mmCIF file of C-alpha atoms in Angstrom:
data_model
loop_
_atom_site.group_PDB
_atom_site.id
_atom_site.type_symbol
_atom_site.label_atom_id
_atom_site.label_comp_id
_atom_site.label_asym_id
_atom_site.label_seq_id
_atom_site.Cartn_x
_atom_site.Cartn_y
_atom_site.Cartn_z
ATOM 1 C CA MET T 1 75.087 -71.084 -80.466
ATOM 2 C CA ALA T 2 76.239 -67.474 -81.463
ATOM 3 C CA SER T 3 73.759 -65.123 -83.625
ATOM 4 C CA ASP T 4 75.515 -63.027 -86.316
ATOM 5 C CA GLY T 5 72.853 -60.605 -88.260
ATOM 6 C CA GLY T 6 70.103 -63.225 -87.158
ATOM 7 C CA ALA T 7 71.691 -66.083 -88.699
ATOM 8 C CA ASP T 8 72.941 -68.997 -86.716
ATOM 9 C CA VAL T 9 76.421 -69.834 -86.343
ATOM 10 C CA MET T 10 76.809 -73.425 -86.500
ATOM 11 C CA PRO T 11 79.911 -74.750 -84.854
ATOM 12 C CA ASP T 12 82.119 -77.286 -86.887
ATOM 13 C CA LEU T 13 81.164 -81.013 -85.543
ATOM 14 C CA SER T 14 82.601 -82.796 -88.899
ATOM 15 C CA HIS T 15 85.384 -84.450 -86.152
ATOM 16 C CA LEU T 16 82.893 -85.714 -83.768
ATOM 17 C CA THR T 17 80.914 -88.515 -83.851
ATOM 18 C CA GLU T 18 77.878 -89.139 -85.235
ATOM 19 C CA ASP T 19 76.125 -89.593 -81.333
ATOM 20 C CA GLU T 20 77.960 -86.451 -80.121
ATOM 21 C CA ARG T 21 76.691 -84.644 -82.692
ATOM 22 C CA ARG T 22 73.125 -85.512 -82.246
ATOM 23 C CA ILE T 23 73.940 -84.781 -78.284
ATOM 24 C CA ILE T 24 75.284 -81.431 -79.340
ATOM 25 C CA GLU T 25 72.565 -79.763 -81.776
ATOM 26 C CA ASP T 26 69.710 -81.578 -79.356
ATOM 27 C CA VAL T 27 71.038 -79.474 -76.678
ATOM 28 C CA MET T 28 71.237 -76.441 -79.180
ATOM 29 C CA HIS T 29 68.190 -76.912 -80.772
ATOM 30 C CA ARG T 30 66.718 -76.728 -77.034
ATOM 31 C CA HIS T 31 68.481 -74.164 -76.226
ATOM 32 C CA LYS T 32 66.884 -71.965 -79.321
ATOM 33 C CA ILE T 33 63.860 -73.168 -78.300
ATOM 34 C CA GLU T 34 63.801 -71.750 -74.567
ATOM 35 C CA GLU T 35 65.272 -68.430 -76.280
ATOM 36 C CA GLU T 36 62.081 -68.195 -78.369
ATOM 37 C CA ARG T 37 59.840 -68.366 -75.116
ATOM 38 C CA GLU T 38 62.174 -66.022 -73.429
ATOM 39 C CA HIS T 39 61.738 -63.579 -75.890
ATOM 40 C CA GLU T 40 57.743 -64.282 -76.029
ATOM 41 C CA PHE T 41 57.700 -63.976 -72.512
ATOM 42 C CA VAL T 42 59.276 -60.496 -72.174
ATOM 43 C CA ARG T 43 56.839 -59.369 -75.074
ATOM 44 C CA ARG T 44 54.175 -60.355 -73.574
ATOM 45 C CA THR T 45 55.131 -58.464 -70.264
ATOM 46 C CA LYS T 46 56.092 -55.532 -71.903
ATOM 47 C CA ASP T 47 52.654 -55.398 -73.697
ATOM 48 C CA GLU T 48 50.779 -56.237 -70.706
ATOM 49 C CA VAL T 49 52.617 -53.292 -68.909
ATOM 50 C CA ARG T 50 51.664 -50.893 -71.448
ATOM 51 C CA GLU T 51 48.222 -51.807 -71.552
ATOM 52 C CA LEU T 52 48.064 -51.514 -67.510
ATOM 53 C CA GLU T 53 50.154 -47.873 -67.985
ATOM 54 C CA ASP T 54 47.066 -46.627 -70.488
ATOM 55 C CA THR T 55 44.498 -47.757 -68.478
ATOM 56 C CA ILE T 56 45.624 -45.742 -65.102
ATOM 57 C CA ARG T 57 46.658 -43.170 -67.566
ATOM 58 C CA ILE T 58 42.459 -43.120 -68.800
ATOM 59 C CA ARG T 59 41.291 -43.509 -65.108
ATOM 60 C CA SER T 60 43.211 -40.987 -64.161
ATOM 61 C CA ASP T 61 41.985 -38.219 -66.674
ATOM 62 C CA VAL T 62 38.898 -39.398 -66.235
ATOM 63 C CA GLN T 63 39.156 -38.694 -62.273
ATOM 64 C CA LYS T 64 40.732 -35.449 -63.248
ATOM 65 C CA LYS T 65 37.914 -34.631 -65.115
ATOM 66 C CA LYS T 66 35.511 -35.177 -62.424
ATOM 67 C CA GLY T 67 37.858 -32.599 -60.045
ATOM 68 C CA MET T 68 39.527 -35.480 -57.959
ATOM 69 C CA ASP T 69 42.803 -35.138 -56.355
ATOM 70 C CA MET T 70 45.111 -37.877 -57.588
ATOM 71 C CA ASP T 71 47.595 -37.323 -55.648
ATOM 72 C CA ALA T 72 46.008 -38.471 -52.276
ATOM 73 C CA THR T 73 44.312 -42.025 -53.834
ATOM 74 C CA CYS T 74 45.236 -44.843 -55.050
ATOM 75 C CA GLN T 75 46.298 -44.603 -58.902
ATOM 76 C CA ILE T 76 45.160 -47.874 -60.221
ATOM 77 C CA CYS T 77 41.543 -49.080 -58.249
ATOM 78 C CA LEU T 78 40.668 -45.605 -57.184
ATOM 79 C CA LYS T 79 39.193 -46.433 -54.069
ATOM 80 C CA THR T 80 42.117 -46.148 -51.036
ATOM 81 C CA LYS T 81 42.684 -42.511 -50.108
ATOM 82 C CA PHE T 82 46.110 -41.620 -48.431
ATOM 83 C CA ALA T 83 46.848 -38.882 -45.798
ATOM 84 C CA ASP T 84 50.053 -36.714 -46.073
ATOM 85 C CA GLY T 85 51.255 -38.445 -49.014
ATOM 86 C CA VAL T 86 51.376 -41.981 -48.076
ATOM 87 C CA GLY T 87 51.232 -45.006 -50.036
ATOM 88 C CA HIS T 88 53.735 -46.334 -52.405
ATOM 89 C CA MET T 89 55.215 -45.154 -55.474
ATOM 90 C CA CYS T 90 56.351 -47.298 -58.078
ATOM 91 C CA ASN T 91 60.049 -47.314 -59.007
ATOM 92 C CA TYR T 92 59.202 -48.152 -62.661
ATOM 93 C CA CYS T 93 56.607 -45.760 -63.562
ATOM 94 C CA ASN T 94 56.108 -42.904 -60.880
ATOM 95 C CA ILE T 95 52.214 -43.895 -59.911
ATOM 96 C CA ARG T 96 51.458 -43.934 -56.338
ATOM 97 C CA CYS T 97 49.324 -46.864 -55.194
ATOM 98 C CA CYS T 98 48.262 -48.356 -52.132
ATOM 99 C CA ALA T 99 50.204 -51.647 -50.606
ATOM 100 C CA ARG T 100 46.969 -53.986 -51.948
ATOM 101 C CA CYS T 101 47.304 -52.777 -55.396
ATOM 102 C CA GLY T 102 51.219 -52.783 -55.217
ATOM 103 C CA GLY T 103 51.312 -56.436 -53.878
ATOM 104 C CA LYS T 104 49.183 -57.929 -56.701
ATOM 105 C CA VAL T 105 52.144 -57.037 -58.919
ATOM 106 C CA SER T 106 55.664 -59.403 -59.313
ATOM 107 C CA LEU T 107 58.522 -58.716 -61.184
ATOM 108 C CA ARG T 108 61.078 -61.259 -61.754
ATOM 109 C CA SER T 109 64.057 -59.141 -60.562
ATOM 110 C CA ASN T 110 66.588 -61.954 -61.784
ATOM 111 C CA LYS T 111 66.645 -61.183 -65.335
ATOM 112 C CA VAL T 112 67.432 -58.492 -67.053
ATOM 113 C CA SER T 113 66.750 -57.276 -70.709
ATOM 114 C CA SER T 114 68.710 -54.868 -72.548
ATOM 115 C CA GLU T 115 66.090 -54.549 -74.794
ATOM 116 C CA SER T 116 63.769 -51.679 -75.400
#
């Protein structure tokens, strides 16, 4: 099903039997529902990432005000200390974290969204 400015474009099904039309319309309806689920999942995931980034930023600011050096500390749990810059850098947000915190996040790498 193609979209044109938000409106669904319905193909010409007049040459098909009633059963064939019903089958095709059912498939198109299921496809639309699946697309809506996917968009909702992407939206919720983006909201969750934004919330986590905000929480980490707030924690980091609090620790910096206390005078703690965040370069040698996991910026998620604020417990694990690193020696000589050890730790994992997130490729997405450039936050340094320990293996335990970095292992908690699972990303769906098989589907890429071009939405911002």
